Structure formats: structure tokens, C-alpha cells
Amino acid sequence: MQDEQIFRSMISQSLEESAMEGIEYAKMLGACGAEAFLSVSRSRKAKVSNGELEDLTTSKRGGLGVRVLRQGKNGIQVGSTTTTDMTRTDVKDLFQQAWELSALGDEDPWIRQAEPDGVDDLPSRFDARTEALTPSDRIKRAKKLEKYARKASKKICAVRDSSWADGCGAGLLLTDKGIRTPGVASSCSASIELAAENNNDRQAAWHSDIGRHPDAIDIQAIGREATKKAKTKLNPKQLPAGKYPVVLHPEVAVDLLGIVAAMLNAESVLRGRSLFAGKIGQPIASPMLTLIDDGRLPEGLGSSPWDGEGVPTRKNVLIQDGILASYLHNLRTASEMGVATTANAGRGTAGNPGITAFNLFPIAGTKNQESIIAQAHNGVLITEIMGLHTVNPVSGDLSVGASGIRIRNGSLKESVDRMTFAGNIRDMLLNIVEVGSDIRWYGASAGLTLLLDDMMLGGC
């Protein structure tokens, strides 16, 4: 009942009825399929800098996206339109425009629509504690975050941004096939950017966390972690170029695995923009690595009962013991490749459904970070990588900046920075020799400590 009330406060019954009338109108025009996707979100934020309130904002945004399918001689033609006016009582003109635009679209033989299936049997993604927060609560939490960070070390010389944000969103997909997928979710987040200073050296760091409700956010832990990051980076040394055992911090591993997941996007594979095209059933990583995406993870921040096309979500094993088991598919890519969809369609109010991961995570190992660092002996713990977005998705080649901590005789020693981390994504995956037990979630993706066999590191 609570979820329904929140949902209706964001997407009205009259707007939903208007969208259904528009779908029926499109069918009357001759469309072989018609869809409406509604999305509304509202957010609140308090930002503090050096003890002073800098910003207190409230915002609301929403949109209605319309997609109309026209049967051509050799496939489906698609037309789409969108509006941000969520007060409209008649949206037939949007479907009319989409119908006219569909006549101009290329024919695609692989376009498919889902049939109604599944139920919303997941735990509620909405928490009333989030909606109960007041502007005063947000300011207080942002100030507490700064206070905890400064208290953690006297070396903190500035806090550039200490923020608390929360909000909720609602979404609804309606199709002529009878699909209706209402959903509502809440979230809270806290983040801080600060600087530490010592012996004429100044280093900046940032840390954040996100959860469904206020009690899921440990403000004190965020402040301590940001402070620890900044202190660790102070007075860095330069690392001699060479090959080293490399330990990836969970925060770095989650970014690396995100790049891998992007290469497993079936759209990228079909366009020839993936290192892993044509590799199903082949080893692409160390047997130590198993990578999963689970759209139905009970406490997952990315969990949803349906994907963006109305297909019930599921658990998908992408890499099993180093073997490539599956790509991420929506209905269209699955049709073109002749496989079943993995229910990974993502949707916005404009254009066709894309592909997304819901809750991406590796299976944890048995060793903690301390024992893995000891195993690295004389290596490097990489705590930050800059420029992963520049990785070549076809060849997998990368050359990125990195910083971290030198490991000597199995113990963490001095900070090192201005390193060049060069190599190939596939080589990195194959060189994993240990997977940590310390799985950590960063939003809807998780990372853990990874130990890579000798990798090339250079000083800048």
C-alpha cells in the first residue's frame, strides 16, 4: 500500500490511462506494436564546505517516452518521441508523431516485444525513512560527515565538498501486449572530497556510499575512509619501471570488472566493438574468476523484477571459472544471435531499449586483503587508476595512470604515484592468481581484492 501511494504521487492514474489510450490509438493507426515508458524522480541534497552550508536543493524531473512499431516488408520500423510534461491529459499526438516517424526508420528484422510474464516478488525497493528526512536532517548529516573526517586526522586541511543526498524514483512500462511494470525505489548517499597536507605536500581524496535508507549509510566510516585515502597518498615516491606483483584494491577492481561487463554487452559484440566477440565457451580469465549479474538480488541496489522490456530479471553467470559463459542481452540482440534474452534491457524515455547490468559482482575467494598483500611480497597495491575509459574495447590495450602503495616484504610501506599501468585487459584477467574474500559494494557493482601476477608498471 505504501509503495502504491508513493508511486501514484509521482505517476498519476490519469497519466497512465492517457498513455494506454495512446497505445490503443497507435494500434488503430496500423502499428504492430506500441509502448509507453514513464519515469519520474525527485531528489534532495545538502552540500557543506569547511563547515558552511553551500547548497540546499530539491529537484524533480520526469519524462514519458513513446515507441511505435510499424511492420515493413523485411522487418520492423521504429518511431519514437518523448515529452517532459507529466501533467498532460492527452498524449495521442505523441503516438501520432511516433507513427509518422516510424515510416522513416530503417527496417530491422530482429526487433521483438515481450509477452507478459512474472510478478514483483522482490522485497520493496522503497523505504519510508528516506522520505521522512527533513532539510535540517540533510544539513546535519553533511556537517557530521565533515566533522568525522576532520576528527580522523589533524592532517586534513580542507573539505571541498561534504554532501548528503536522498530521493526516490518511479517507473512504468506499458505495452500493447499487456505488459505493465510499476516500480518505485528510494536511495540515500553521502560523499566527501577533502585534502590532507604534510611536509609541504597536499593530496586530495574522495569517498562515498549509497543505500536504500539513511541507516544504511555509515557517515563516520565514509569520513574515516576519505581521510585514510588522503593521508596514504601524502609524500609519494616514484616507482622504478618494471614488472611487479600487483594487488588491486576493491575500488579499482570494481572499475576493471565494469569495463569487462561493457565488453560483454551483446550490442558491442554485434558491432565488432568487443575484445570478447566470438569467445563464448572459451577461457578469457583466470579460473579464479567468476563474474555474475543478478537482477533479483534481494538487497541489491540495482534489483528490479523486470528489465526495460518487461522481461522478468534473472541471475546470469557471465564468466564461470574463467570461461566466458554469456553476453548481456536484450530481446533484439538475443534474437539476432539466436539465443534467449538474459533480461538485461535498460530503458530511458528516448529511443530503443539498450543493455545494462543490474547487480554486477565477482564470487569471493577465501583470503583476506592482508594475506594477499603478504603474498605479493615485493609488489604494489594499486588504490587508484585514472583513465580506464580510454581502454580500447576491441584490442583490450590500455595505458593508464595509477597510484598506490609500495609493498615490501609483504607489508605496506610508502606511497607511490605517477605510475603508468600498461598492458591488456585479457592479460590482466588471465594473470589473476588470487581473489579476495573482502567483497565490497559500490552502488550496484561489487569489487574485491585481486592479486595479479607480474604486471608492467612504469614511472611517469
PDB file of N, CA, C and O in Angstrom, residues 175-217:
ATOM      1  N   THR A 175       2.741  -1.680 -22.550  1.00  0.00           N
ATOM      2  CA  THR A 175       2.819  -2.078 -23.951  1.00  0.00           C
ATOM      3  C   THR A 175       1.476  -2.617 -24.433  1.00  0.00           C
ATOM      4  O   THR A 175       0.605  -2.984 -23.631  1.00  0.00           O
ATOM      5  N   ASP A 176       1.334  -2.684 -25.746  1.00  0.00           N
ATOM      6  CA  ASP A 176       0.105  -3.206 -26.324  1.00  0.00           C
ATOM      7  C   ASP A 176      -0.045  -4.706 -26.076  1.00  0.00           C
ATOM      8  O   ASP A 176      -1.130  -5.258 -26.256  1.00  0.00           O
ATOM      9  N   LYS A 177       1.035  -5.366 -25.662  1.00  0.00           N
ATOM     10  CA  LYS A 177       0.979  -6.797 -25.368  1.00  0.00           C
ATOM     11  C   LYS A 177       0.367  -7.074 -23.999  1.00  0.00           C
ATOM     12  O   LYS A 177       0.110  -8.221 -23.651  1.00  0.00           O
ATOM     13  N   GLY A 178       0.156  -6.026 -23.212  1.00  0.00           N
ATOM     14  CA  GLY A 178      -0.414  -6.201 -21.879  1.00  0.00           C
ATOM     15  C   GLY A 178       0.585  -6.106 -20.754  1.00  0.00           C
ATOM     16  O   GLY A 178       0.258  -6.361 -19.590  1.00  0.00           O
ATOM     17  N   ILE A 179       1.810  -5.723 -21.072  1.00  0.00           N
ATOM     18  CA  ILE A 179       2.826  -5.578 -20.030  1.00  0.00           C
ATOM     19  C   ILE A 179       2.584  -4.309 -19.231  1.00  0.00           C
ATOM     20  O   ILE A 179       2.310  -3.243 -19.788  1.00  0.00           O
ATOM     21  N   ARG A 180       2.684  -4.427 -17.916  1.00  0.00           N
ATOM     22  CA  ARG A 180       2.612  -3.288 -17.004  1.00  0.00           C
ATOM     23  C   ARG A 180       3.597  -3.548 -15.871  1.00  0.00           C
ATOM     24  O   ARG A 180       3.455  -4.515 -15.122  1.00  0.00           O
ATOM     25  N   THR A 181       4.621  -2.701 -15.743  1.00  0.00           N
ATOM     26  CA  THR A 181       5.696  -2.955 -14.779  1.00  0.00           C
ATOM     27  C   THR A 181       5.913  -1.756 -13.855  1.00  0.00           C
ATOM     28  O   THR A 181       6.913  -1.037 -13.971  1.00  0.00           O
ATOM     29  N   PRO A 182       5.002  -1.510 -12.908  1.00  0.00           N
ATOM     30  CA  PRO A 182       5.207  -0.379 -11.989  1.00  0.00           C
ATOM     31  C   PRO A 182       6.333  -0.665 -11.003  1.00  0.00           C
ATOM     32  O   PRO A 182       6.527  -1.806 -10.576  1.00  0.00           O
ATOM     33  N   GLY A 183       7.067   0.369 -10.660  1.00  0.00           N
ATOM     34  CA  GLY A 183       8.139   0.207  -9.679  1.00  0.00           C
ATOM     35  C   GLY A 183       8.476   1.523  -9.023  1.00  0.00           C
ATOM     36  O   GLY A 183       8.355   2.593  -9.625  1.00  0.00           O
ATOM     37  N   VAL A 184       8.885   1.453  -7.761  1.00  0.00           N
ATOM     38  CA  VAL A 184       9.304   2.642  -7.029  1.00  0.00           C
ATOM     39  C   VAL A 184      10.480   2.259  -6.138  1.00  0.00           C
ATOM     40  O   VAL A 184      10.535   1.150  -5.605  1.00  0.00           O
ATOM     41  N   ALA A 185      11.446   3.161  -6.017  1.00  0.00           N
ATOM     42  CA  ALA A 185      12.646   2.872  -5.222  1.00  0.00           C
ATOM     43  C   ALA A 185      13.166   4.144  -4.579  1.00  0.00           C
ATOM     44  O   ALA A 185      13.005   5.245  -5.107  1.00  0.00           O
ATOM     45  N   SER A 186      13.792   3.982  -3.422  1.00  0.00           N
ATOM     46  CA  SER A 186      14.407   5.112  -2.716  1.00  0.00           C
ATOM     47  C   SER A 186      15.912   4.883  -2.612  1.00  0.00           C
ATOM     48  O   SER A 186      16.398   3.755  -2.750  1.00  0.00           O
ATOM     49  N   SER A 187      16.644   5.947  -2.358  1.00  0.00           N
ATOM     50  CA  SER A 187      18.092   5.827  -2.163  1.00  0.00           C
ATOM     51  C   SER A 187      18.615   7.005  -1.360  1.00  0.00           C
ATOM     52  O   SER A 187      18.020   8.089  -1.355  1.00  0.00           O
ATOM     53  N   CYS A 188      19.719   6.762  -0.673  1.00  0.00           N
ATOM     54  CA  CYS A 188      20.432   7.801   0.068  1.00  0.00           C
ATOM     55  C   CYS A 188      21.910   7.666  -0.251  1.00  0.00           C
ATOM     56  O   CYS A 188      22.406   6.563  -0.494  1.00  0.00           O
ATOM     57  N   SER A 189      22.614   8.772  -0.237  1.00  0.00           N
ATOM     58  CA  SER A 189      24.057   8.717  -0.462  1.00  0.00           C
ATOM     59  C   SER A 189      24.747   9.844   0.296  1.00  0.00           C
ATOM     60  O   SER A 189      24.143  10.882   0.581  1.00  0.00           O
ATOM     61  N   ALA A 190      25.998   9.590   0.617  1.00  0.00           N
ATOM     62  CA  ALA A 190      26.824  10.605   1.259  1.00  0.00           C
ATOM     63  C   ALA A 190      28.200  10.560   0.618  1.00  0.00           C
ATOM     64  O   ALA A 190      28.700   9.474   0.289  1.00  0.00           O
ATOM     65  N   SER A 191      28.809  11.713   0.428  1.00  0.00           N
ATOM     66  CA  SER A 191      30.135  11.761  -0.192  1.00  0.00           C
ATOM     67  C   SER A 191      30.926  12.933   0.371  1.00  0.00           C
ATOM     68  O   SER A 191      30.351  13.929   0.829  1.00  0.00           O
ATOM     69  N   ILE A 192      32.237  12.778   0.327  1.00  0.00           N
ATOM     70  CA  ILE A 192      33.098  13.859   0.806  1.00  0.00           C
ATOM     71  C   ILE A 192      34.361  13.924  -0.041  1.00  0.00           C
ATOM     72  O   ILE A 192      34.926  12.898  -0.426  1.00  0.00           O
ATOM     73  N   GLU A 193      34.763  15.136  -0.373  1.00  0.00           N
ATOM     74  CA  GLU A 193      36.037  15.389  -1.051  1.00  0.00           C
ATOM     75  C   GLU A 193      36.846  16.306  -0.158  1.00  0.00           C
ATOM     76  O   GLU A 193      36.370  17.361   0.266  1.00  0.00           O
ATOM     77  N   LEU A 194      38.068  15.897   0.145  1.00  0.00           N
ATOM     78  CA  LEU A 194      38.888  16.656   1.091  1.00  0.00           C
ATOM     79  C   LEU A 194      40.348  16.638   0.678  1.00  0.00           C
ATOM     80  O   LEU A 194      40.729  15.992  -0.301  1.00  0.00           O
ATOM     81  N   ALA A 195      41.160  17.349   1.427  1.00  0.00           N
ATOM     82  CA  ALA A 195      42.599  17.400   1.163  1.00  0.00           C
ATOM     83  C   ALA A 195      43.357  17.265   2.469  1.00  0.00           C
ATOM     84  O   ALA A 195      42.937  17.778   3.510  1.00  0.00           O
ATOM     85  N   ALA A 196      44.477  16.550   2.400  1.00  0.00           N
ATOM     86  CA  ALA A 196      45.381  16.406   3.547  1.00  0.00           C
ATOM     87  C   ALA A 196      46.724  17.030   3.182  1.00  0.00           C
ATOM     88  O   ALA A 196      47.110  17.074   2.012  1.00  0.00           O
ATOM     89  N   GLU A 197      47.425  17.508   4.217  1.00  0.00           N
ATOM     90  CA  GLU A 197      48.702  18.185   3.970  1.00  0.00           C
ATOM     91  C   GLU A 197      49.745  17.725   4.974  1.00  0.00           C
ATOM     92  O   GLU A 197      49.451  17.540   6.159  1.00  0.00           O
ATOM     93  N   ASN A 198      50.990  17.536   4.471  1.00  0.00           N
ATOM     94  CA  ASN A 198      52.102  17.144   5.338  1.00  0.00           C
ATOM     95  C   ASN A 198      53.413  17.427   4.622  1.00  0.00           C
ATOM     96  O   ASN A 198      53.588  17.052   3.461  1.00  0.00           O
ATOM     97  N   ASN A 199      54.325  18.088   5.332  1.00  0.00           N
ATOM     98  CA  ASN A 199      55.647  18.387   4.776  1.00  0.00           C
ATOM     99  C   ASN A 199      55.558  19.013   3.382  1.00  0.00           C
ATOM    100  O   ASN A 199      56.218  18.583   2.432  1.00  0.00           O
ATOM    101  N   ASN A 200      54.722  20.036   3.263  1.00  0.00           N
ATOM    102  CA  ASN A 200      54.561  20.799   2.027  1.00  0.00           C
ATOM    103  C   ASN A 200      53.953  19.995   0.870  1.00  0.00           C
ATOM    104  O   ASN A 200      54.014  20.430  -0.279  1.00  0.00           O
ATOM    105  N   ASP A 201      53.391  18.852   1.180  1.00  0.00           N
ATOM    106  CA  ASP A 201      52.697  18.083   0.155  1.00  0.00           C
ATOM    107  C   ASP A 201      51.217  18.054   0.486  1.00  0.00           C
ATOM    108  O   ASP A 201      50.830  17.881   1.642  1.00  0.00           O
ATOM    109  N   ARG A 202      50.406  18.228  -0.543  1.00  0.00           N
ATOM    110  CA  ARG A 202      48.953  18.271  -0.361  1.00  0.00           C
ATOM    111  C   ARG A 202      48.317  17.275  -1.318  1.00  0.00           C
ATOM    112  O   ARG A 202      48.623  17.259  -2.512  1.00  0.00           O
ATOM    113  N   GLN A 203      47.432  16.419  -0.780  1.00  0.00           N
ATOM    114  CA  GLN A 203      46.797  15.398  -1.591  1.00  0.00           C
ATOM    115  C   GLN A 203      45.290  15.396  -1.356  1.00  0.00           C
ATOM    116  O   GLN A 203      44.828  15.555  -0.228  1.00  0.00           O
ATOM    117  N   ALA A 204      44.548  15.208  -2.433  1.00  0.00           N
ATOM    118  CA  ALA A 204      43.091  15.178  -2.347  1.00  0.00           C
ATOM    119  C   ALA A 204      42.576  13.742  -2.412  1.00  0.00           C
ATOM    120  O   ALA A 204      43.231  12.856  -2.971  1.00  0.00           O
ATOM    121  N   ALA A 205      41.424  13.524  -1.826  1.00  0.00           N
ATOM    122  CA  ALA A 205      40.785  12.203  -1.873  1.00  0.00           C
ATOM    123  C   ALA A 205      39.279  12.369  -1.791  1.00  0.00           C
ATOM    124  O   ALA A 205      38.772  13.411  -1.362  1.00  0.00           O
ATOM    125  N   TRP A 206      38.597  11.301  -2.175  1.00  0.00           N
ATOM    126  CA  TRP A 206      37.131  11.319  -2.224  1.00  0.00           C
ATOM    127  C   TRP A 206      36.612   9.957  -1.831  1.00  0.00           C
ATOM    128  O   TRP A 206      37.222   8.928  -2.120  1.00  0.00           O
ATOM    129  N   HIS A 207      35.476   9.934  -1.133  1.00  0.00           N
ATOM    130  CA  HIS A 207      34.844   8.658  -0.812  1.00  0.00           C
ATOM    131  C   HIS A 207      33.340   8.874  -0.655  1.00  0.00           C
ATOM    132  O   HIS A 207      32.882   9.982  -0.329  1.00  0.00           O
ATOM    133  N   SER A 208      32.582   7.799  -0.892  1.00  0.00           N
ATOM    134  CA  SER A 208      31.125   7.893  -0.810  1.00  0.00           C
ATOM    135  C   SER A 208      30.528   6.535  -0.479  1.00  0.00           C
ATOM    136  O   SER A 208      31.212   5.511  -0.500  1.00  0.00           O
ATOM    137  N   ASP A 209      29.236   6.537  -0.214  1.00  0.00           N
ATOM    138  CA  ASP A 209      28.490   5.302  -0.028  1.00  0.00           C
ATOM    139  C   ASP A 209      27.037   5.574  -0.386  1.00  0.00           C
ATOM    140  O   ASP A 209      26.583   6.725  -0.370  1.00  0.00           O
ATOM    141  N   ILE A 210      26.322   4.498  -0.722  1.00  0.00           N
ATOM    142  CA  ILE A 210      24.927   4.633  -1.123  1.00  0.00           C
ATOM    143  C   ILE A 210      24.125   3.469  -0.564  1.00  0.00           C
ATOM    144  O   ILE A 210      24.655   2.367  -0.402  1.00  0.00           O
ATOM    145  N   GLY A 211      22.870   3.737  -0.211  1.00  0.00           N
ATOM    146  CA  GLY A 211      22.000   2.695   0.324  1.00  0.00           C
ATOM    147  C   GLY A 211      20.544   3.048   0.104  1.00  0.00           C
ATOM    148  O   GLY A 211      20.213   4.117  -0.411  1.00  0.00           O
ATOM    149  N   ARG A 212      19.662   2.150   0.508  1.00  0.00           N
ATOM    150  CA  ARG A 212      18.231   2.368   0.330  1.00  0.00           C
ATOM    151  C   ARG A 212      17.648   3.360   1.328  1.00  0.00           C
ATOM    152  O   ARG A 212      16.662   4.026   1.053  1.00  0.00           O
ATOM    153  N   HIS A 213      18.241   3.435   2.524  1.00  0.00           N
ATOM    154  CA  HIS A 213      17.674   4.255   3.594  1.00  0.00           C
ATOM    155  C   HIS A 213      18.799   4.878   4.419  1.00  0.00           C
ATOM    156  O   HIS A 213      19.967   4.454   4.319  1.00  0.00           O
ATOM    157  N   PRO A 214      18.509   5.873   5.249  1.00  0.00           N
ATOM    158  CA  PRO A 214      19.550   6.597   5.988  1.00  0.00           C
ATOM    159  C   PRO A 214      20.403   5.698   6.872  1.00  0.00           C
ATOM    160  O   PRO A 214      21.625   5.902   6.981  1.00  0.00           O
ATOM    161  N   ASP A 215      19.804   4.692   7.511  1.00  0.00           N
ATOM    162  CA  ASP A 215      20.559   3.833   8.423  1.00  0.00           C
ATOM    163  C   ASP A 215      21.548   2.931   7.701  1.00  0.00           C
ATOM    164  O   ASP A 215      22.395   2.296   8.341  1.00  0.00           O
ATOM    165  N   ALA A 216      21.437   2.841   6.374  1.00  0.00           N
ATOM    166  CA  ALA A 216      22.376   2.022   5.604  1.00  0.00           C
ATOM    167  C   ALA A 216      23.685   2.767   5.328  1.00  0.00           C
ATOM    168  O   ALA A 216      24.647   2.170   4.839  1.00  0.00           O
ATOM    169  N   ILE A 217      23.726   4.047   5.655  1.00  0.00           N
ATOM    170  CA  ILE A 217      24.908   4.871   5.384  1.00  0.00           C
ATOM    171  C   ILE A 217      25.667   5.121   6.681  1.00  0.00           C
ATOM    172  O   ILE A 217      25.134   5.717   7.617  1.00  0.00           O
TER     173      ILE A 217
END
